[in-house]
mmCIF file of C-alpha atoms in Angstrom:
data_model
loop_
_atom_site.group_PDB
_atom_site.id
_atom_site.type_symbol
_atom_site.label_atom_id
_atom_site.label_comp_id
_atom_site.label_asym_id
_atom_site.label_seq_id
_atom_site.Cartn_x
_atom_site.Cartn_y
_atom_site.Cartn_z
ATOM 1 C CA UNK C 1 0.200 0.149 -0.081
ATOM 2 C CA UNK C 2 1.415 3.476 -0.995
ATOM 3 C CA UNK C 3 2.622 5.607 2.072
ATOM 4 C CA UNK C 4 0.201 8.322 1.194
ATOM 5 C CA UNK C 5 -2.720 5.821 1.585
ATOM 6 C CA UNK C 6 -1.455 4.505 4.778
ATOM 7 C CA UNK C 7 -1.252 7.990 6.252
ATOM 8 C CA UNK C 8 -4.647 8.653 4.957
ATOM 9 C CA UNK C 9 -6.157 5.676 6.565
ATOM 10 C CA UNK C 10 -4.532 6.328 10.067
ATOM 11 C CA UNK C 11 -5.841 9.803 9.825
ATOM 12 C CA UNK C 12 -9.281 8.647 9.169
ATOM 13 C CA UNK C 13 -9.062 5.996 12.111
ATOM 14 C CA UNK C 14 -7.547 8.586 14.709
ATOM 15 C CA UNK C 15 -9.877 10.357 16.952
ATOM 16 C CA UNK C 16 -8.610 13.586 16.171
ATOM 17 C CA UNK C 17 -6.367 14.936 13.308
ATOM 18 C CA UNK C 18 -2.673 13.652 13.526
ATOM 19 C CA UNK C 19 -1.169 16.939 13.042
ATOM 20 C CA UNK C 20 -3.396 18.550 15.936
ATOM 21 C CA UNK C 21 -2.652 18.023 19.690
ATOM 22 C CA UNK C 22 -5.218 15.567 21.661
ATOM 23 C CA UNK C 23 -8.000 17.555 22.827
ATOM 24 C CA UNK C 24 -8.065 18.758 26.401
ATOM 25 C CA UNK C 25 -10.668 16.087 27.840
ATOM 26 C CA UNK C 26 -8.173 13.353 26.908
ATOM 27 C CA UNK C 27 -5.236 15.022 28.329
ATOM 28 C CA UNK C 28 -7.150 15.330 31.327
ATOM 29 C CA UNK C 29 -8.217 11.794 31.361
ATOM 30 C CA UNK C 30 -4.920 10.617 31.126
ATOM 31 C CA UNK C 31 -3.650 12.826 33.888
ATOM 32 C CA UNK C 32 -6.153 11.589 36.229
ATOM 33 C CA UNK C 33 -5.276 7.985 35.238
ATOM 34 C CA UNK C 34 -1.542 8.538 36.024
ATOM 35 C CA UNK C 35 -2.541 10.259 39.141
ATOM 36 C CA UNK C 36 -4.553 7.154 40.334
ATOM 37 C CA UNK C 37 -1.607 4.678 39.217
ATOM 38 C CA UNK C 38 0.789 6.806 41.117
ATOM 39 C CA UNK C 39 -1.193 7.170 44.325
ATOM 40 C CA UNK C 40 -2.114 3.574 44.292
ATOM 41 C CA UNK C 41 1.553 2.606 43.979
ATOM 42 C CA UNK C 42 2.768 4.851 46.536
ATOM 43 C CA UNK C 43 -0.143 3.689 49.082
ATOM 44 C CA UNK C 44 1.093 0.082 48.418
ATOM 45 C CA UNK C 45 4.914 0.868 49.001
ATOM 46 C CA UNK C 46 3.912 2.740 52.216
ATOM 47 C CA UNK C 47 1.972 -0.111 53.277
ATOM 48 C CA UNK C 48 4.779 -2.539 52.663
ATOM 49 C CA UNK C 49 7.189 -0.223 54.490
ATOM 50 C CA UNK C 50 4.996 -0.032 57.679
ATOM 51 C CA UNK C 51 4.201 -3.662 57.702
ATOM 52 C CA UNK C 52 7.678 -5.082 57.098
ATOM 53 C CA UNK C 53 10.554 -2.481 56.942
ATOM 54 C CA UNK C 54 9.752 0.264 59.543
ATOM 55 C CA UNK C 55 11.540 -0.307 62.754
ATOM 56 C CA UNK C 56 10.116 -0.122 66.065
ATOM 57 C CA UNK C 57 10.744 3.014 68.451
ATOM 58 C CA UNK C 58 13.082 2.553 71.331
ATOM 59 C CA UNK C 59 10.260 2.863 73.744
ATOM 60 C CA UNK C 60 12.402 3.001 77.114
ATOM 61 C CA UNK C 61 14.709 5.882 75.457
ATOM 62 C CA UNK C 62 11.876 7.915 73.712
ATOM 63 C CA UNK C 63 9.255 7.689 76.279
ATOM 64 C CA UNK C 64 10.408 6.439 79.797
ATOM 65 C CA UNK C 65 11.435 3.328 81.676
ATOM 66 C CA UNK C 66 8.107 2.325 83.236
ATOM 67 C CA UNK C 67 4.925 1.008 81.232
ATOM 68 C CA UNK C 68 1.348 0.498 82.703
ATOM 69 C CA UNK C 69 -0.593 -2.396 81.185
ATOM 70 C CA UNK C 70 -4.349 -2.904 82.055
ATOM 71 C CA UNK C 71 -5.762 -6.504 81.311
ATOM 72 C CA UNK C 72 -2.364 -7.890 81.759
ATOM 73 C CA UNK C 73 -3.204 -11.347 83.060
ATOM 74 C CA UNK C 74 -4.366 -12.910 79.800
ATOM 75 C CA UNK C 75 -4.346 -12.724 76.054
ATOM 76 C CA UNK C 76 -2.840 -9.600 74.399
ATOM 77 C CA UNK C 77 -1.992 -7.807 77.764
ATOM 78 C CA UNK C 78 -0.047 -10.527 78.991
ATOM 79 C CA UNK C 79 2.151 -10.774 75.823
ATOM 80 C CA UNK C 80 2.326 -7.065 75.370
ATOM 81 C CA UNK C 81 3.680 -7.024 79.215
ATOM 82 C CA UNK C 82 6.242 -9.691 78.305
ATOM 83 C CA UNK C 83 7.528 -7.924 75.163
ATOM 84 C CA UNK C 84 7.840 -4.698 77.042
ATOM 85 C CA UNK C 85 9.879 -6.256 79.603
ATOM 86 C CA UNK C 86 12.142 -7.833 76.963
ATOM 87 C CA UNK C 87 12.573 -4.187 75.611
ATOM 88 C CA UNK C 88 13.942 -3.024 79.045
ATOM 89 C CA UNK C 89 10.811 -1.244 80.408
ATOM 90 C CA UNK C 90 9.524 -1.744 84.069
ATOM 91 C CA UNK C 91 6.074 -2.690 84.595
ATOM 92 C CA UNK C 92 2.981 -1.979 86.402
ATOM 93 C CA UNK C 93 0.402 -4.727 85.804
ATOM 94 C CA UNK C 94 -3.273 -3.973 86.323
ATOM 95 C CA UNK C 95 -5.829 -6.942 86.572
ATOM 96 C CA UNK C 96 -8.744 -8.220 88.420
ATOM 97 C CA UNK C 97 -7.120 -11.459 89.763
ATOM 98 C CA UNK C 98 -4.172 -11.302 92.459
ATOM 99 C CA UNK C 99 -3.218 -14.884 91.889
ATOM 100 C CA UNK C 100 -3.257 -14.260 88.017
ATOM 101 C CA UNK C 101 -1.139 -11.026 88.607
ATOM 102 C CA UNK C 102 1.312 -12.986 90.525
ATOM 103 C CA UNK C 103 1.773 -15.439 87.848
ATOM 104 C CA UNK C 104 2.362 -13.107 85.134
ATOM 105 C CA UNK C 105 4.851 -11.126 87.437
ATOM 106 C CA UNK C 106 6.761 -14.366 87.657
ATOM 107 C CA UNK C 107 6.727 -14.824 83.897
ATOM 108 C CA UNK C 108 7.997 -11.314 83.295
ATOM 109 C CA UNK C 109 10.713 -11.821 85.690
ATOM 110 C CA UNK C 110 11.525 -15.068 83.989
ATOM 111 C CA UNK C 111 11.780 -13.217 80.677
ATOM 112 C CA UNK C 112 13.677 -10.251 81.998
ATOM 113 C CA UNK C 113 15.303 -10.588 85.362
ATOM 114 C CA UNK C 114 16.299 -6.870 85.491
ATOM 115 C CA UNK C 115 12.758 -5.789 85.228
ATOM 116 C CA UNK C 116 10.916 -4.343 88.206
ATOM 117 C CA UNK C 117 7.147 -5.163 88.403
ATOM 118 C CA UNK C 118 4.492 -3.852 90.462
ATOM 119 C CA UNK C 119 0.779 -5.267 90.493
ATOM 120 C CA UNK C 120 -2.397 -3.374 91.156
ATOM 121 C CA UNK C 121 -5.281 -5.710 91.715
ATOM 122 C CA UNK C 122 -8.365 -3.566 90.191
ATOM 123 C CA UNK C 123 -11.685 -4.856 88.784
ATOM 124 C CA UNK C 124 -12.263 -2.197 85.897
ATOM 125 C CA UNK C 125 -15.839 -3.119 86.009
ATOM 126 C CA UNK C 126 -16.583 -1.445 89.181
ATOM 127 C CA UNK C 127 -17.964 1.920 89.376
ATOM 128 C CA UNK C 128 -18.377 4.981 91.860
ATOM 129 C CA UNK C 129 -16.008 5.162 94.817
ATOM 130 C CA UNK C 130 -14.569 1.786 93.938
ATOM 131 C CA UNK C 131 -13.610 2.799 90.385
ATOM 132 C CA UNK C 132 -12.052 6.006 91.840
ATOM 133 C CA UNK C 133 -9.940 4.147 94.435
ATOM 134 C CA UNK C 134 -8.690 1.849 91.898
ATOM 135 C CA UNK C 135 -7.557 4.420 89.562
ATOM 136 C CA UNK C 136 -5.879 6.280 92.510
ATOM 137 C CA UNK C 137 -3.879 3.044 93.322
ATOM 138 C CA UNK C 138 -2.550 3.008 89.723
ATOM 139 C CA UNK C 139 -1.728 6.473 89.876
ATOM 140 C CA UNK C 140 0.111 5.660 93.254
ATOM 141 C CA UNK C 141 2.108 2.985 91.627
ATOM 142 C CA UNK C 142 3.770 5.017 89.062
ATOM 143 C CA UNK C 143 4.003 8.063 91.433
ATOM 144 C CA UNK C 144 7.614 9.614 91.293
ATOM 145 C CA UNK C 145 8.596 6.844 88.376
ATOM 146 C CA UNK C 146 9.391 7.798 84.851
ATOM 147 C CA UNK C 147 6.181 6.228 83.434
ATOM 148 C CA UNK C 148 6.473 6.367 79.690
ATOM 149 C CA UNK C 149 3.758 3.974 78.216
ATOM 150 C CA UNK C 150 0.236 3.090 79.018
ATOM 151 C CA UNK C 151 -1.602 0.426 77.281
ATOM 152 C CA UNK C 152 -5.124 0.353 77.883
ATOM 153 C CA UNK C 153 -5.630 -3.182 76.761
ATOM 154 C CA UNK C 154 -8.544 -4.322 79.200
ATOM 155 C CA UNK C 155 -11.599 -5.121 77.353
ATOM 156 C CA UNK C 156 -15.147 -6.674 77.954
ATOM 157 C CA UNK C 157 -17.808 -8.221 75.566
ATOM 158 C CA UNK C 158 -20.797 -10.185 75.742
ATOM 159 C CA UNK C 159 -20.448 -14.000 76.829
ATOM 160 C CA UNK C 160 -22.239 -14.714 73.533
ATOM 161 C CA UNK C 161 -23.861 -13.065 70.656
ATOM 162 C CA UNK C 162 -27.196 -11.695 71.554
ATOM 163 C CA UNK C 163 -29.834 -9.283 70.394
ATOM 164 C CA UNK C 164 -29.732 -5.987 72.255
ATOM 165 C CA UNK C 165 -32.979 -6.519 74.112
ATOM 166 C CA UNK C 166 -31.489 -9.953 75.209
ATOM 167 C CA UNK C 167 -28.548 -8.544 76.653
ATOM 168 C CA UNK C 168 -28.966 -8.038 80.510
ATOM 169 C CA UNK C 169 -28.291 -4.661 82.190
ATOM 170 C CA UNK C 170 -25.188 -5.927 84.403
ATOM 171 C CA UNK C 171 -23.395 -7.308 81.137
ATOM 172 C CA UNK C 172 -23.718 -4.319 78.766
ATOM 173 C CA UNK C 173 -23.048 -2.018 81.697
ATOM 174 C CA UNK C 174 -19.879 -3.841 82.525
ATOM 175 C CA UNK C 175 -18.843 -3.598 78.842
ATOM 176 C CA UNK C 176 -19.355 0.120 79.008
ATOM 177 C CA UNK C 177 -17.630 0.513 82.460
ATOM 178 C CA UNK C 178 -14.440 -1.454 81.245
ATOM 179 C CA UNK C 179 -14.136 -0.268 77.747
ATOM 180 C CA UNK C 180 -15.160 3.153 78.078
ATOM 181 C CA UNK C 181 -15.071 4.586 81.696
ATOM 182 C CA UNK C 182 -11.976 2.775 82.810
ATOM 183 C CA UNK C 183 -9.855 3.433 79.831
ATOM 184 C CA UNK C 184 -10.890 7.054 80.277
ATOM 185 C CA UNK C 185 -10.219 7.377 83.822
ATOM 186 C CA UNK C 186 -6.696 5.705 83.845
ATOM 187 C CA UNK C 187 -5.836 7.876 80.770
ATOM 188 C CA UNK C 188 -6.940 10.842 82.615
ATOM 189 C CA UNK C 189 -4.939 9.906 85.693
ATOM 190 C CA UNK C 190 -1.705 9.160 83.680
ATOM 191 C CA UNK C 191 -1.687 11.288 80.700
ATOM 192 C CA UNK C 192 -1.080 14.641 82.568
ATOM 193 C CA UNK C 193 2.284 13.123 83.997
ATOM 194 C CA UNK C 194 3.460 12.390 80.615
ATOM 195 C CA UNK C 195 2.415 15.905 79.347
ATOM 196 C CA UNK C 196 4.149 17.439 82.222
ATOM 197 C CA UNK C 197 7.416 15.543 81.336
ATOM 198 C CA UNK C 198 7.073 16.274 77.492
ATOM 199 C CA UNK C 199 7.183 12.532 76.664
ATOM 200 C CA UNK C 200 4.827 9.450 76.641
ATOM 201 C CA UNK C 201 2.795 7.104 74.664
ATOM 202 C CA UNK C 202 -0.870 6.093 75.281
ATOM 203 C CA UNK C 203 -1.957 2.921 73.506
ATOM 204 C CA UNK C 204 -5.536 2.146 73.492
ATOM 205 C CA UNK C 205 -6.656 -1.331 72.182
ATOM 206 C CA UNK C 206 -9.702 -0.861 69.854
ATOM 207 C CA UNK C 207 -11.606 -3.260 67.590
ATOM 208 C CA UNK C 208 -12.077 -4.039 63.949
ATOM 209 C CA UNK C 209 -15.849 -4.365 64.985
ATOM 210 C CA UNK C 210 -15.977 -0.359 65.231
ATOM 211 C CA UNK C 211 -14.065 0.547 62.071
ATOM 212 C CA UNK C 212 -13.599 -2.374 59.650
ATOM 213 C CA UNK C 213 -17.193 -3.393 59.188
ATOM 214 C CA UNK C 214 -20.060 -0.876 58.929
ATOM 215 C CA UNK C 215 -22.073 -2.682 61.591
ATOM 216 C CA UNK C 216 -21.565 -5.361 64.145
ATOM 217 C CA UNK C 217 -25.016 -6.850 64.861
ATOM 218 C CA UNK C 218 -25.582 -8.914 68.142
ATOM 219 C CA UNK C 219 -22.564 -7.240 69.707
ATOM 220 C CA UNK C 220 -23.891 -3.556 69.475
ATOM 221 C CA UNK C 221 -22.908 -2.229 72.713
ATOM 222 C CA UNK C 222 -19.161 -3.719 72.273
ATOM 223 C CA UNK C 223 -18.783 -2.232 68.867
ATOM 224 C CA UNK C 224 -19.987 1.013 69.927
ATOM 225 C CA UNK C 225 -17.812 1.196 72.924
ATOM 226 C CA UNK C 226 -14.817 0.425 70.907
ATOM 227 C CA UNK C 227 -15.756 3.223 68.394
ATOM 228 C CA UNK C 228 -15.622 5.651 71.470
ATOM 229 C CA UNK C 229 -12.007 4.111 71.955
ATOM 230 C CA UNK C 230 -10.997 4.980 68.433
ATOM 231 C CA UNK C 231 -12.341 8.816 68.384
ATOM 232 C CA UNK C 232 -11.075 9.155 71.861
ATOM 233 C CA UNK C 233 -7.608 8.051 70.781
ATOM 234 C CA UNK C 234 -7.470 10.214 67.722
ATOM 235 C CA UNK C 235 -8.915 13.198 69.334
ATOM 236 C CA UNK C 236 -6.213 12.938 72.180
ATOM 237 C CA UNK C 237 -3.669 12.563 69.583
ATOM 238 C CA UNK C 238 -4.434 15.805 68.079
ATOM 239 C CA UNK C 239 -4.468 17.495 71.446
ATOM 240 C CA UNK C 240 -1.324 16.134 72.895
ATOM 241 C CA UNK C 241 1.067 15.723 70.019
ATOM 242 C CA UNK C 242 2.268 19.434 70.912
ATOM 243 C CA UNK C 243 3.223 18.108 74.271
ATOM 244 C CA UNK C 244 5.249 15.283 73.298
ATOM 245 C CA UNK C 245 2.707 12.503 73.847
ATOM 246 C CA UNK C 246 1.759 10.135 71.281
ATOM 247 C CA UNK C 247 -1.626 8.514 71.597
ATOM 248 C CA UNK C 248 -2.601 5.745 69.357
ATOM 249 C CA UNK C 249 -5.679 3.541 68.835
ATOM 250 C CA UNK C 250 -4.654 -0.027 67.803
ATOM 251 C CA UNK C 251 -7.015 -2.001 65.842
ATOM 252 C CA UNK C 252 -6.772 -5.713 65.994
ATOM 253 C CA UNK C 253 -9.297 -8.130 64.369
ATOM 254 C CA UNK C 254 -9.606 -11.668 65.692
ATOM 255 C CA UNK C 255 -6.511 -12.754 67.701
ATOM 256 C CA UNK C 256 -6.293 -16.171 69.256
ATOM 257 C CA UNK C 257 -7.459 -15.124 73.154
ATOM 258 C CA UNK C 258 -10.304 -16.334 75.144
ATOM 259 C CA UNK C 259 -12.361 -13.285 73.768
ATOM 260 C CA UNK C 260 -12.052 -14.460 70.116
ATOM 261 C CA UNK C 261 -15.091 -16.569 68.773
ATOM 262 C CA UNK C 262 -12.725 -17.943 66.083
ATOM 263 C CA UNK C 263 -11.346 -21.276 67.188
ATOM 264 C CA UNK C 264 -8.485 -23.435 65.380
ATOM 265 C CA UNK C 265 -5.798 -22.500 63.085
ATOM 266 C CA UNK C 266 -6.131 -19.620 60.666
ATOM 267 C CA UNK C 267 -3.593 -17.472 58.599
ATOM 268 C CA UNK C 268 -5.468 -14.316 59.722
ATOM 269 C CA UNK C 269 -5.717 -15.041 63.397
ATOM 270 C CA UNK C 270 -2.292 -14.690 65.039
ATOM 271 C CA UNK C 271 -1.210 -15.818 68.446
ATOM 272 C CA UNK C 272 -1.090 -13.235 71.280
ATOM 273 C CA UNK C 273 2.839 -13.391 70.949
ATOM 274 C CA UNK C 274 2.870 -12.715 67.232
ATOM 275 C CA UNK C 275 0.194 -9.741 67.600
ATOM 276 C CA UNK C 276 2.116 -8.239 70.665
ATOM 277 C CA UNK C 277 5.343 -7.999 68.639
ATOM 278 C CA UNK C 278 3.473 -6.311 65.775
ATOM 279 C CA UNK C 279 1.828 -3.955 68.177
ATOM 280 C CA UNK C 280 4.878 -2.796 69.943
ATOM 281 C CA UNK C 281 6.525 -2.085 66.622
ATOM 282 C CA UNK C 282 3.576 0.333 65.807
ATOM 283 C CA UNK C 283 3.828 2.602 69.120
ATOM 284 C CA UNK C 284 4.654 6.205 68.155
ATOM 285 C CA UNK C 285 3.587 6.224 64.872
ATOM 286 C CA UNK C 286 -0.041 6.840 63.327
ATOM 287 C CA UNK C 287 -2.899 7.788 65.554
ATOM 288 C CA UNK C 288 -4.828 4.868 64.298
ATOM 289 C CA UNK C 289 -3.237 1.627 63.020
ATOM 290 C CA UNK C 290 -3.697 -2.024 62.333
ATOM 291 C CA UNK C 291 -0.487 -3.658 63.708
ATOM 292 C CA UNK C 292 -0.916 -7.161 62.273
ATOM 293 C CA UNK C 293 -0.267 -6.942 58.453
ATOM 294 C CA UNK C 294 -2.866 -9.766 57.528
ATOM 295 C CA UNK C 295 -5.608 -7.795 59.376
ATOM 296 C CA UNK C 296 -4.898 -4.896 57.207
ATOM 297 C CA UNK C 297 -5.402 -6.991 54.223
ATOM 298 C CA UNK C 298 -8.722 -8.347 55.566
ATOM 299 C CA UNK C 299 -9.747 -4.618 56.070
ATOM 300 C CA UNK C 300 -8.716 -3.657 52.600
ATOM 301 C CA UNK C 301 -10.833 -6.580 51.428
ATOM 302 C CA UNK C 302 -13.667 -5.447 53.368
ATOM 303 C CA UNK C 303 -13.497 -1.914 52.042
ATOM 304 C CA UNK C 304 -14.208 -3.413 48.347
ATOM 305 C CA UNK C 305 -17.353 -5.179 49.673
ATOM 306 C CA UNK C 306 -20.933 -3.374 49.654
ATOM 307 C CA UNK C 307 -22.081 -2.280 53.147
ATOM 308 C CA UNK C 308 -25.209 -4.151 52.631
ATOM 309 C CA UNK C 309 -23.364 -7.394 51.930
ATOM 310 C CA UNK C 310 -20.888 -7.209 54.997
ATOM 311 C CA UNK C 311 -24.166 -6.304 57.340
ATOM 312 C CA UNK C 312 -25.860 -9.255 56.094
ATOM 313 C CA UNK C 313 -22.817 -11.520 56.652
ATOM 314 C CA UNK C 314 -22.288 -10.349 59.974
ATOM 315 C CA UNK C 315 -26.056 -10.631 60.979
ATOM 316 C CA UNK C 316 -26.111 -14.166 59.882
ATOM 317 C CA UNK C 317 -22.874 -15.026 61.809
ATOM 318 C CA UNK C 318 -23.963 -13.447 64.863
ATOM 319 C CA UNK C 319 -27.420 -15.144 64.614
ATOM 320 C CA UNK C 320 -25.585 -18.653 64.030
ATOM 321 C CA UNK C 321 -23.506 -18.024 66.964
ATOM 322 C CA UNK C 322 -26.469 -17.062 69.232
ATOM 323 C CA UNK C 323 -28.348 -20.259 68.116
ATOM 324 C CA UNK C 324 -25.209 -22.508 68.884
ATOM 325 C CA UNK C 325 -24.942 -20.961 72.262
ATOM 326 C CA UNK C 326 -28.453 -21.326 72.992
ATOM 327 C CA UNK C 327 -28.412 -25.017 71.832
ATOM 328 C CA UNK C 328 -25.292 -25.788 74.133
ATOM 329 C CA UNK C 329 -26.921 -24.154 77.074
ATOM 330 C CA UNK C 330 -30.084 -25.868 76.387
ATOM 331 C CA UNK C 331 -28.059 -29.306 76.207
ATOM 332 C CA UNK C 332 -26.395 -28.352 79.587
ATOM 333 C CA UNK C 333 -29.710 -27.888 81.452
ATOM 334 C CA UNK C 334 -30.944 -31.290 80.019
ATOM 335 C CA UNK C 335 -27.575 -32.828 81.432
ATOM 336 C CA UNK C 336 -28.032 -31.389 84.912
ATOM 337 C CA UNK C 337 -31.581 -32.276 85.358
#
């Protein structure tokens, strides 16, 4: 085919004359596409850095040599306490059971013989004067000490999935007292000490139930209380950054603890030890973070799913668990009769 005919054919097929520049709308479309590609690539690279490459802070050197951990007798709290001790911090352990506190204190000393340990037996579900006296004992345990890290880990939830009207008042009231009131009171007692010294870190343990999914039916009060923890933390982060205090809400999904309804091995359910190591590496960075990298993958996948589908899935999961627990309770009653 002659060259002139080829050029004529190309010119006929082109959306605009070859001799003319592309129209403005096409240039704008290309620019938007490039922006989205670059932004997505940058987001992915930043996630890789946070998840696998970013080093943890020197907590004792940056914040102080003492740490307070609530809910320190089991699960995440216990393993966080052990990891803090291994990093050279002294500990104030807060928990309900004196016997369990003594056991964890022995484990801490076995992990780090140079660690100093103080224990405060305090049921975070109490209220009124008992709550104020408990918080005063926690404050007294760190008085005169270089308290640098507070981990509000203690949490409470329902014993089983239930519709809101089925949850008895003492149960949901205890959830609010532990997750909301106790965390607020202890933070209020210790954060001013950190601000006066110009350094410190407050870590509040939230939950994926409050931010990863649009709703968490059959655990409504629990999810709502953890939403409070999230907003409380991010607001304090903005308030106290100027005073050298880093406040952070850490968002776990399921971790293999007694509170987790997921039983058995799963790549998305880390052990408390694995989760604690990831959690400590995140202290001092974002105001809200997901320490365990596989949990952040789950959050990303959830963000791609329509809210209606997630709500339906969570509702059906909650109903199934509720019915299973009711069946087990019925079988137990029959066995005892």
